[in-house]
Short mmCIF file of C-alpha atoms in Angstrom, two decimals:
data_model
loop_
_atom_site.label_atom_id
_atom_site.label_comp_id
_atom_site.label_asym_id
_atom_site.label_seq_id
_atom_site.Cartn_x
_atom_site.Cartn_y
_atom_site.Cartn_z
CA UNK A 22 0.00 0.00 0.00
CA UNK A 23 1.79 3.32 -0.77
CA UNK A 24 2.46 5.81 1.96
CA UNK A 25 -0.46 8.54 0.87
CA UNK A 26 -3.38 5.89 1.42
CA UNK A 27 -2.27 5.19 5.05
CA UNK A 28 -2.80 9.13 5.93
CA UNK A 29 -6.18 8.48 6.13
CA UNK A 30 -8.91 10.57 8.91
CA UNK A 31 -11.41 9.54 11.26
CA UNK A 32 -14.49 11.69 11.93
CA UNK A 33 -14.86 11.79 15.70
CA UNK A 34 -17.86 13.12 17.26
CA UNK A 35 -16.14 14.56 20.02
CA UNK A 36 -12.87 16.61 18.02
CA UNK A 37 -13.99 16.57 14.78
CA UNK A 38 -11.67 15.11 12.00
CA UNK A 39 -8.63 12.97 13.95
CA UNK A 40 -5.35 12.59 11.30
CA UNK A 41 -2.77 9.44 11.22
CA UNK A 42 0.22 11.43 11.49
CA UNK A 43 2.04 8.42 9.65
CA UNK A 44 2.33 5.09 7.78
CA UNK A 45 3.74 3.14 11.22
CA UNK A 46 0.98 4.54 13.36
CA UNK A 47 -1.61 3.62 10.61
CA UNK A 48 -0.17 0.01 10.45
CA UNK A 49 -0.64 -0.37 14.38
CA UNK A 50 -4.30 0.46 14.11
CA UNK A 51 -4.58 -1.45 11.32
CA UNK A 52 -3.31 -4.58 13.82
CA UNK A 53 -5.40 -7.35 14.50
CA UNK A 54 -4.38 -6.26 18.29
CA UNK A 55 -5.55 -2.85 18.18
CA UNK A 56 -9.12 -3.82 16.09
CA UNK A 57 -9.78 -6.10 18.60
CA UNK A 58 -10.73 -2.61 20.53
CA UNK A 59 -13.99 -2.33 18.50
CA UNK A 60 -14.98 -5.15 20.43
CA UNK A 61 -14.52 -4.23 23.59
CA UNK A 62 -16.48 -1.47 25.35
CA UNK A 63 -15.46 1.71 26.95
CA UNK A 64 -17.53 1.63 29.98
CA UNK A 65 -18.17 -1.98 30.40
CA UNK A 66 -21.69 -3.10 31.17
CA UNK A 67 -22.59 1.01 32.04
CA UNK A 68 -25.21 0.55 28.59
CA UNK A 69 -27.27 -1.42 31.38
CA UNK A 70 -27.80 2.31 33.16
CA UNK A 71 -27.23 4.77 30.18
CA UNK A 72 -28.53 3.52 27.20
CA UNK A 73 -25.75 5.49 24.92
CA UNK A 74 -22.72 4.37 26.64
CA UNK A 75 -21.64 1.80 23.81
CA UNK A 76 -18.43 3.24 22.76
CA UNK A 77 -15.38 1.36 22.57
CA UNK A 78 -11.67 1.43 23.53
CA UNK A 79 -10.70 1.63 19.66
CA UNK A 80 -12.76 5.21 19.86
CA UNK A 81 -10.76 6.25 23.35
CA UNK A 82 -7.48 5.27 22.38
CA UNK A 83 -7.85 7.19 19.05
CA UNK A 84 -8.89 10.35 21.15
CA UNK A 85 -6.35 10.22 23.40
CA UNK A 86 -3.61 10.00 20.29
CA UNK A 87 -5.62 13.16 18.95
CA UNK A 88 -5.38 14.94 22.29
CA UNK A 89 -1.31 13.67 22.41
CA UNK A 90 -1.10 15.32 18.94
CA UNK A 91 -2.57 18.62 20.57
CA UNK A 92 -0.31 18.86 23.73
CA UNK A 93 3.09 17.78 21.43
CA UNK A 94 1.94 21.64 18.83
CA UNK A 95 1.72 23.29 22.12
CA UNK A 96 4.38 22.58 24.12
CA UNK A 97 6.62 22.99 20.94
CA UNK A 98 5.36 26.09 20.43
CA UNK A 99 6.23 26.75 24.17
CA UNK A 100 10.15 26.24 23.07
CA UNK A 101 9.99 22.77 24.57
CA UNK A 102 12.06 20.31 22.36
CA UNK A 103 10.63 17.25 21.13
CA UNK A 104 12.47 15.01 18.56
CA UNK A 105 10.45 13.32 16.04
CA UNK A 106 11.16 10.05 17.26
CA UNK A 107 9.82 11.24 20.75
CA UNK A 108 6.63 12.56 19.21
CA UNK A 109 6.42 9.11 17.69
CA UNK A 110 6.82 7.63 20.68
CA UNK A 111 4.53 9.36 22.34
CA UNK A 112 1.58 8.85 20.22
CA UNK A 113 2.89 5.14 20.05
CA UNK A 114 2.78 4.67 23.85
CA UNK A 115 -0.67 6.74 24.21
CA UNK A 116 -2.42 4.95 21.49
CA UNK A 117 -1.87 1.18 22.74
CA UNK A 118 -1.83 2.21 26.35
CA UNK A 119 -5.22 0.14 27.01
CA UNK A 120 -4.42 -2.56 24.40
CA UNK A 121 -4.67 -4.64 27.14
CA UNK A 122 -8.00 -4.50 28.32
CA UNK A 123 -9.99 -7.64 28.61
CA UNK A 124 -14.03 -7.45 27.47
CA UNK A 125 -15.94 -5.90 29.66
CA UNK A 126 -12.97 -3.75 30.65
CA UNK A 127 -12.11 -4.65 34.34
CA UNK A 128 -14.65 -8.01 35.33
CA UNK A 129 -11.65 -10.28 32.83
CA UNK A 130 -8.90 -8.88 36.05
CA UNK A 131 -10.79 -9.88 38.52
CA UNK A 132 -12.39 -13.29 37.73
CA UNK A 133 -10.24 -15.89 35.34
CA UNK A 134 -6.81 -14.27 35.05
CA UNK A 135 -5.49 -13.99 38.03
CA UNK A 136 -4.68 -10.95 39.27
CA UNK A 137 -2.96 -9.96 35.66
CA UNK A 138 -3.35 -5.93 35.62
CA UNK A 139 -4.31 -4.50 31.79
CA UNK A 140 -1.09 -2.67 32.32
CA UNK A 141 1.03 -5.54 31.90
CA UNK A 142 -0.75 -7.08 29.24
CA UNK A 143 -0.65 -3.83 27.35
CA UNK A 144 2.66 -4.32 28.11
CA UNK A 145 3.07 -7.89 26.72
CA UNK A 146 1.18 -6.63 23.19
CA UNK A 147 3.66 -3.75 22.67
CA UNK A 148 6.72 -6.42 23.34
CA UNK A 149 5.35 -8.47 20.22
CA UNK A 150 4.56 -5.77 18.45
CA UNK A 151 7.92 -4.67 18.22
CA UNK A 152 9.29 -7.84 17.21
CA UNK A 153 6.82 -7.53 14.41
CA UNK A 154 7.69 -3.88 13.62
CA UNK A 155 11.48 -4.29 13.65
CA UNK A 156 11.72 -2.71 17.07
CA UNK A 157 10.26 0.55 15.94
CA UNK A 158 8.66 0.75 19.21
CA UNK A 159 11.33 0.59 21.69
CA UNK A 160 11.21 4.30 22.39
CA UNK A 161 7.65 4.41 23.18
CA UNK A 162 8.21 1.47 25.66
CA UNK A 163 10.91 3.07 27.21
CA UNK A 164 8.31 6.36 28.00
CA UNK A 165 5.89 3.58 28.83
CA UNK A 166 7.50 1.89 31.48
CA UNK A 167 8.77 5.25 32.95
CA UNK A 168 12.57 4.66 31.97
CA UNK A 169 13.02 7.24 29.48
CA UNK A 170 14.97 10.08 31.24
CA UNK A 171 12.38 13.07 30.07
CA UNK A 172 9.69 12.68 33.20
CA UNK A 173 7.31 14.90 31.70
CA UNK A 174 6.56 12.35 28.58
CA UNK A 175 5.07 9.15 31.23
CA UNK A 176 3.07 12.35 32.76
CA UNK A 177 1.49 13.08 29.35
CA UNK A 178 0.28 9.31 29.32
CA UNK A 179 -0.14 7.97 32.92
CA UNK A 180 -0.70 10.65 35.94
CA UNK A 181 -2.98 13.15 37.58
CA UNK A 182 -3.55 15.11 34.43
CA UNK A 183 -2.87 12.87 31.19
CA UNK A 184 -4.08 12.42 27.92
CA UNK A 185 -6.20 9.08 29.01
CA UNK A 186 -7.76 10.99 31.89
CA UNK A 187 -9.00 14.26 29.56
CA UNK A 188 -10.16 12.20 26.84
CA UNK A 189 -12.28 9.52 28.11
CA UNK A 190 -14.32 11.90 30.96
CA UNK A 191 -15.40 13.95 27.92
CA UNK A 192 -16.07 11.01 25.99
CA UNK A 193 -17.46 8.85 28.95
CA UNK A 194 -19.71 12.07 29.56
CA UNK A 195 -20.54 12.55 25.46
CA UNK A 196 -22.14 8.81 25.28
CA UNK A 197 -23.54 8.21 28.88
CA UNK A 198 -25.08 11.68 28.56
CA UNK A 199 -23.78 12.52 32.38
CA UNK A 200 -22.82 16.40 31.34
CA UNK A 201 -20.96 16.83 34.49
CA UNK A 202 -18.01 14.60 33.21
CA UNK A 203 -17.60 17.08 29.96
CA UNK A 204 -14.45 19.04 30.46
CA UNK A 205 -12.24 21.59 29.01
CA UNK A 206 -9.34 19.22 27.25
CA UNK A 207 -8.79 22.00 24.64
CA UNK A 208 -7.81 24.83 27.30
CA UNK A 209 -6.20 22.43 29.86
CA UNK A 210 -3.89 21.33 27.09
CA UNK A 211 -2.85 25.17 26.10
CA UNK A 212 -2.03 25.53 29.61
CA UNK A 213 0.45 23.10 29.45
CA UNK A 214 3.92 23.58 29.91
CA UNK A 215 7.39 21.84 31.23
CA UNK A 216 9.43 23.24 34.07
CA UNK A 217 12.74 21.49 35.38
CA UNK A 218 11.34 18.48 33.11
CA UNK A 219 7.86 18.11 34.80
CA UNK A 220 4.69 18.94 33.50
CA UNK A 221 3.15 21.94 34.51
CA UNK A 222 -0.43 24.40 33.94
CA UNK A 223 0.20 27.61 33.76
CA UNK A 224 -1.60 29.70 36.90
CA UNK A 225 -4.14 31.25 34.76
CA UNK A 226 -5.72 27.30 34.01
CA UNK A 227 -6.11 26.25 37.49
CA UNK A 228 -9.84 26.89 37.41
CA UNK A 229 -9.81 24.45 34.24
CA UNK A 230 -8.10 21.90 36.80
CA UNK A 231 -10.71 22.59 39.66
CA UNK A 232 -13.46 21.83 37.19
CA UNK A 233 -11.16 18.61 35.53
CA UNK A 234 -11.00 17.30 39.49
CA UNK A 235 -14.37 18.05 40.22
CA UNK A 236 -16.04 16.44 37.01
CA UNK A 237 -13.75 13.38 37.47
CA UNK A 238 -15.18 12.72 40.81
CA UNK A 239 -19.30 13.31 39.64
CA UNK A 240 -18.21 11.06 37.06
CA UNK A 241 -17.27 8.07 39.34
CA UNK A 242 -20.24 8.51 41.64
CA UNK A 243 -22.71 9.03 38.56
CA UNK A 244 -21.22 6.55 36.12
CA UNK A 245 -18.03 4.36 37.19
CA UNK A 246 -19.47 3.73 40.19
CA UNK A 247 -23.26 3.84 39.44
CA UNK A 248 -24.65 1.37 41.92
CA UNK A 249 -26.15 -0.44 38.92
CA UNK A 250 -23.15 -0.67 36.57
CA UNK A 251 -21.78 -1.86 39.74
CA UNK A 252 -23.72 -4.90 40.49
CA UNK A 253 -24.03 -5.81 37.13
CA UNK A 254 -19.88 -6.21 36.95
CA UNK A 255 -19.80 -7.79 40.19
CA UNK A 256 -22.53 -10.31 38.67
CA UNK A 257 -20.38 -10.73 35.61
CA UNK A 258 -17.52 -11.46 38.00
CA UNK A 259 -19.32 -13.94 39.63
CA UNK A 260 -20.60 -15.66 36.24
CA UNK A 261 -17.03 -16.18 35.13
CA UNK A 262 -16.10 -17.35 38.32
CA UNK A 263 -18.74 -19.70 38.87
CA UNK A 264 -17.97 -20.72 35.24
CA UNK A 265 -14.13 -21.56 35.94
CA UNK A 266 -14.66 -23.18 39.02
CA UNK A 267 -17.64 -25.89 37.05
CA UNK A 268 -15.18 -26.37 34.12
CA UNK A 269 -12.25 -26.72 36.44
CA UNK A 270 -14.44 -29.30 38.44
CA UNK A 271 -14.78 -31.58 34.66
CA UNK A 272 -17.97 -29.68 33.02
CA UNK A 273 -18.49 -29.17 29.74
CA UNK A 274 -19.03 -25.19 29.12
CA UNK A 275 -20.42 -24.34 25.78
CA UNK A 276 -18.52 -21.02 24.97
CA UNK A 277 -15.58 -20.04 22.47
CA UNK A 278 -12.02 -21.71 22.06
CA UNK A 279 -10.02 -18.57 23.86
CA UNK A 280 -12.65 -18.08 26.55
CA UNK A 281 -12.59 -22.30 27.24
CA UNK A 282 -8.73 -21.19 27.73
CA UNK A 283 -8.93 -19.04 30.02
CA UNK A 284 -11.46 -21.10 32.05
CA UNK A 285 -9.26 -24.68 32.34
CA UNK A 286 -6.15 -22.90 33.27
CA UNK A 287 -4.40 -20.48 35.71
CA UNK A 288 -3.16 -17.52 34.23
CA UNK A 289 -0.52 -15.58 35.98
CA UNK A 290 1.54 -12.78 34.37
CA UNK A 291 4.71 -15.78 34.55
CA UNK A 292 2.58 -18.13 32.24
CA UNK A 293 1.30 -15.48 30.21
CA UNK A 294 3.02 -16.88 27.12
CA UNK A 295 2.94 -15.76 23.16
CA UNK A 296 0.18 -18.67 22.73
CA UNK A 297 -1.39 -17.07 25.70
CA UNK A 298 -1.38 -13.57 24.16
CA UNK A 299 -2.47 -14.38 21.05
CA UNK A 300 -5.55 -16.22 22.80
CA UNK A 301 -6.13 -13.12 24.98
CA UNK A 302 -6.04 -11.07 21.72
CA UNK A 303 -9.26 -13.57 20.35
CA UNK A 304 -11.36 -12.32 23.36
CA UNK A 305 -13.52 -9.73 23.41
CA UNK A 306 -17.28 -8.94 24.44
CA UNK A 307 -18.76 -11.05 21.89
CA UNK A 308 -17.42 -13.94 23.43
CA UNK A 309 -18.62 -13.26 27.17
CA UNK A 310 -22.31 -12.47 25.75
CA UNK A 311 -22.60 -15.07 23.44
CA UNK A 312 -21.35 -17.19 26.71
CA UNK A 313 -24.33 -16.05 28.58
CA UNK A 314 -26.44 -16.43 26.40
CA UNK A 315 -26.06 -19.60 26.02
CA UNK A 316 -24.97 -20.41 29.66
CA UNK A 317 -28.71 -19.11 31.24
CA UNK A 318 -29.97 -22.88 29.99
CA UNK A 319 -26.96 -24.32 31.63
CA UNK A 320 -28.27 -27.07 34.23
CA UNK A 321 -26.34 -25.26 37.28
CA UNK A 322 -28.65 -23.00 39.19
CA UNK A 323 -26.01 -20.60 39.95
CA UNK A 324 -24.94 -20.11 36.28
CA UNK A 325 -28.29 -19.76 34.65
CA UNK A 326 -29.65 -17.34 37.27
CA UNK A 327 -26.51 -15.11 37.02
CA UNK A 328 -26.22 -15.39 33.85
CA UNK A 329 -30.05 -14.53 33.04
CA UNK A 330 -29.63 -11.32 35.24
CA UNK A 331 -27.21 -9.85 32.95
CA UNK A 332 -29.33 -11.12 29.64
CA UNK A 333 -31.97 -9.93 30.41
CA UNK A 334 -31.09 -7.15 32.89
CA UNK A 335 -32.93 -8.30 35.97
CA UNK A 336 -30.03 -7.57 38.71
CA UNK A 337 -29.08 -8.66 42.24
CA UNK A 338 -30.53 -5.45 44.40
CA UNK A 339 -27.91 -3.43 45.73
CA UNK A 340 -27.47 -0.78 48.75
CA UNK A 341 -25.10 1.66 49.59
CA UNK A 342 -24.21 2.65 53.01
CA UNK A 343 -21.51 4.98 55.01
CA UNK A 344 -21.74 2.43 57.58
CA UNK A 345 -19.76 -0.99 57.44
CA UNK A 346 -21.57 -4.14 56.76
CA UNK A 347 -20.87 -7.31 59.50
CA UNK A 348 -20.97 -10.57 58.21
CA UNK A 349 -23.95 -11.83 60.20
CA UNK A 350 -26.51 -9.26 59.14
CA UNK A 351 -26.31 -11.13 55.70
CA UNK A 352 -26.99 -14.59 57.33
CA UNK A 353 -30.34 -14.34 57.83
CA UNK A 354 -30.85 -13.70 54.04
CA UNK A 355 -27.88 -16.27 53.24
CA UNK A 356 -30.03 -19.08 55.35
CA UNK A 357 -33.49 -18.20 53.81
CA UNK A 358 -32.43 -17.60 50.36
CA UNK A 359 -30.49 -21.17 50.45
CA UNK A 360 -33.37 -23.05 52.11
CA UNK A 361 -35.73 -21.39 49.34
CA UNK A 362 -33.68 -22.32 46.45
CA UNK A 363 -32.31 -25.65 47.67
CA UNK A 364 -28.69 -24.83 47.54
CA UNK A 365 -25.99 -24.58 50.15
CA UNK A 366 -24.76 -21.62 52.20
CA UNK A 367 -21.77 -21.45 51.16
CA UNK A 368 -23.23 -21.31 46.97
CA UNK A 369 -25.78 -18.52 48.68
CA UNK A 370 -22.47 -16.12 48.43
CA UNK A 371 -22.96 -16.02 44.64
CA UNK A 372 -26.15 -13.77 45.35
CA UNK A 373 -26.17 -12.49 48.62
CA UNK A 374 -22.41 -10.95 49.28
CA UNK A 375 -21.10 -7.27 50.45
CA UNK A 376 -18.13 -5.26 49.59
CA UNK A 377 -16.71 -1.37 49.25
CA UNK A 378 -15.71 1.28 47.09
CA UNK A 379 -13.46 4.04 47.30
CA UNK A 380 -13.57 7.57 45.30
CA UNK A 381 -10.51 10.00 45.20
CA UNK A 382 -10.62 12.67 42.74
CA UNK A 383 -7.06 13.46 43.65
CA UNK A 384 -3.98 12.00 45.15
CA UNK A 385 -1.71 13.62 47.11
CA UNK A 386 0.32 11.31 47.63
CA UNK A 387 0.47 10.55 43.51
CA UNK A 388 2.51 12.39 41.58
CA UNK A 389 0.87 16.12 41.86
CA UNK A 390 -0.75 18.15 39.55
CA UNK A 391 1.79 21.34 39.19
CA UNK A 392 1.17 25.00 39.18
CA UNK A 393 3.16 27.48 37.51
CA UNK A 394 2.74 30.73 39.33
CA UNK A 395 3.02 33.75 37.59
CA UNK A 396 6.46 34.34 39.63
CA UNK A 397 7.50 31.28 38.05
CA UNK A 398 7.40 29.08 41.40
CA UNK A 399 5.51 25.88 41.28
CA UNK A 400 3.54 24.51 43.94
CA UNK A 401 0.91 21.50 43.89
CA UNK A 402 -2.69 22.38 42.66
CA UNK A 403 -4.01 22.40 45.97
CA UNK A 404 -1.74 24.66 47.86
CA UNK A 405 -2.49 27.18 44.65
CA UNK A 406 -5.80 26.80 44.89
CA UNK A 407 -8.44 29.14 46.35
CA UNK A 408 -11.21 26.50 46.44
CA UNK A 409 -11.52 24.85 49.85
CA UNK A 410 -13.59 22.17 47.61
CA UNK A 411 -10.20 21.28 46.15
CA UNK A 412 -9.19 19.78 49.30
CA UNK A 413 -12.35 18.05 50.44
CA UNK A 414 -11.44 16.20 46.55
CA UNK A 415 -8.25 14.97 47.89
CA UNK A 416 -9.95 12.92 50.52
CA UNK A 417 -10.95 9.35 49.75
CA UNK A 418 -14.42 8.47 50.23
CA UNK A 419 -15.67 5.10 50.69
CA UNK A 420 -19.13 3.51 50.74
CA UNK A 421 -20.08 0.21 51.16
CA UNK A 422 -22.46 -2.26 49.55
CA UNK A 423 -24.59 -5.27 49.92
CA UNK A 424 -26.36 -7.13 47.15
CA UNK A 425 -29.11 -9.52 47.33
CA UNK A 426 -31.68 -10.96 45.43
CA UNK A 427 -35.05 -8.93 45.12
CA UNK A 428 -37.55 -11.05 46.80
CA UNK A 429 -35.77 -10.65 49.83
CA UNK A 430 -36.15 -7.20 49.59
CA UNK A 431 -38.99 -7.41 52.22
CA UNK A 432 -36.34 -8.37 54.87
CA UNK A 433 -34.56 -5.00 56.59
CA UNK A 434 -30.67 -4.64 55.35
#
């Protein structure tokens, strides 16, 4: 294919027209690998509360190259010097950052790979891609894995203030229809700029910051951590755990090749192989649905009732509380629901179970966000900020949960 067909643009509904800046970038996206992202969905099951949110990771990673594209003009522009192999990198790095991602997002973590974080699969696809592309993306691993000596380049991808972060609250926002995520990405990024190799925001874009912080904490109460999309990812989790443990025990699971995988064997980030890889890189949502589909006829009670909840969007109840939950409020429901159903008390934990979240919209003990003052002193966001708000954001919040089934909703939790 010559070089001028591979400059191609995509029409985003968010920026507008998003450009290829070259032939190597185009030949990534044009990677089984990175396709694979149409398949897998931004928000995971969030479409179960707001009807829009079925974007993908192929859409977010391609936004968060356009927004890399944006902060590389301006911080050029601001005298900082960036090679074009940097640049490279940096779009490189940005664009396959959530390669990685199992369907459904985060349930895959959680449930039959054990304990593997995204990040290190992403990882794992970016070492075989550069075997296939002649090491032409060693640089971009370097910035990656935080060894490249020019800090400010792993802030642009992974920290308080990155290109991920800005791109997928406005696009989370965009889709689920939650306005309160939808935030300035276009001013914070001409803000930008890099003191003693950090990356700063100029003073006069600190009330851009405030309002990043604040929408990315209405967005995880709202829509991350919507009570719904909640218990219907905890289900999920359950499904696929319930569904490893029955294969692992000797029965016969109708459900695709690479998901079978994943369900007869233990996956650790030391076994994750090349033939595991390239079965990870077969799995996407498609598989898991098409799984439940057919798993709601399965003969195990557990299975088809969990897995006819998600179908068919008839969820475990769950409540939220400030208040911890002790394990023997929930035996009362535990007993009754196992008597009613005919199953044990230990199997009643697939539907009656508790558990917590936490919400921080910032970190101070991350790496900070960093004002440059007018003086040209920099100081963290919060200590430059006049908003006492800023510092109730820093605190971590954390509710907890129980789920059970609705006909025991009679019973006081």
């Amino acid at each position: 294919m010559s070089q001028s067909n591979k400059l191609k643009i995509f029409n985003d509904p968010i920026y507008g027209f998003i450009t290829i800046p070259n032939a190597l970038i185009y030949d990534l996206i044009q990677h089984p690998y990175f396709q694979r992202l149409r398949r897998i969905s931004q928000m995971g099951l969030s479409y179960l509360v707001y009807p829009g949110a079925n974007h993908t990771r192929f859409h977010h990673a391609l936004g968060c190259m356009h927004l890399m594209q944006k902060a590389v003009d301006v911080l050029r522009f601001k005298g900082i010097l960036i090679s074009m192999d940097e640049e490279n990198a940096l779009y490189i790095a940005i664009l396959l950052h959530d390669i990685g991602h199992g369907p459904f997002s985060h349930a895959m973590e959680k449930s039959i790979v054990e304990d593997v974080h995204h990040e290190e699969i992403s990882l794992l696809f970016m070492n075989q891609l550069n075997i296939e592309f002649d090491g032409n993306l060693s640089l971009a691993i370097q910035v990656f894995k935080g060894e490249y000596n020019r800090k400010f380049m792993l802030q642009l991808i992974s920290s308080q203030l990155d290109m991920d972060r800005m791109d997928y609250l406005k696009r989370d926002s965009f889709y689920s229809g939650v306005a309160e995520g939808n935030v300035n990405s276009e001013r914070l990024i001409q803000m930008m700029n890099v003191v003693d190799d950090y990356l700063v925001i100029e003073e006069k874009g600190i009330y851009s910051v405030e309002k990043f912080l604040m929408s990315r904490r209405l967005m995880y109460w709202q829509a991350y951590l919507h009570k719904t999309s909640l218990v219907a990812e905890l289900i999920l989790m359950k499904i696929l755990k319930r569904a490893k443990e029955l294969t692992l025990k000797g029965v016969s699971l109708s459900c695709s090749e690479p998901l079978l995988f994943f369900m007869q064997n233990k996956v650790t980030i030391e076994t994750f192989d090349e033939k595991t890889l390239d079965l990870f890189a077969q799995l996407d949502d498609f598989d898991i649905i098409g799984a439940l589909k057919s798993w709601q006829k399965n003969e195990d009670f557990i299975l088809s009732s969990l897995s006819k909840m998600i179908v068919n969007r008839d969820l475990l109840k769950i409540k939220l509380t400030s208040e911890k939950v002790a394990n023997e409020d929930l035996q009362p429901l535990k007993e009754r629901f196992a008597e009613e159903n005919h199953i044990s008390l230990l199997d009643a934990n697939y539907f009656i179970f508790k558990g917590k979240i936490k919400n921080q919209a910032y970190s101070k003990e991350a790496d900070p966000i960093r004002i440059l003052r007018k003086d040209n002193t920099v100081e963290d966001v919060i200590e430059s900020s006049d908003q006492l708000n800023l510092k109730s954001l820093s605190k971590l919040v954390t509710k907890y949960y129980i789920c059970f089934p609705k006909q025991l909703l009679e019973i006081s939790v």
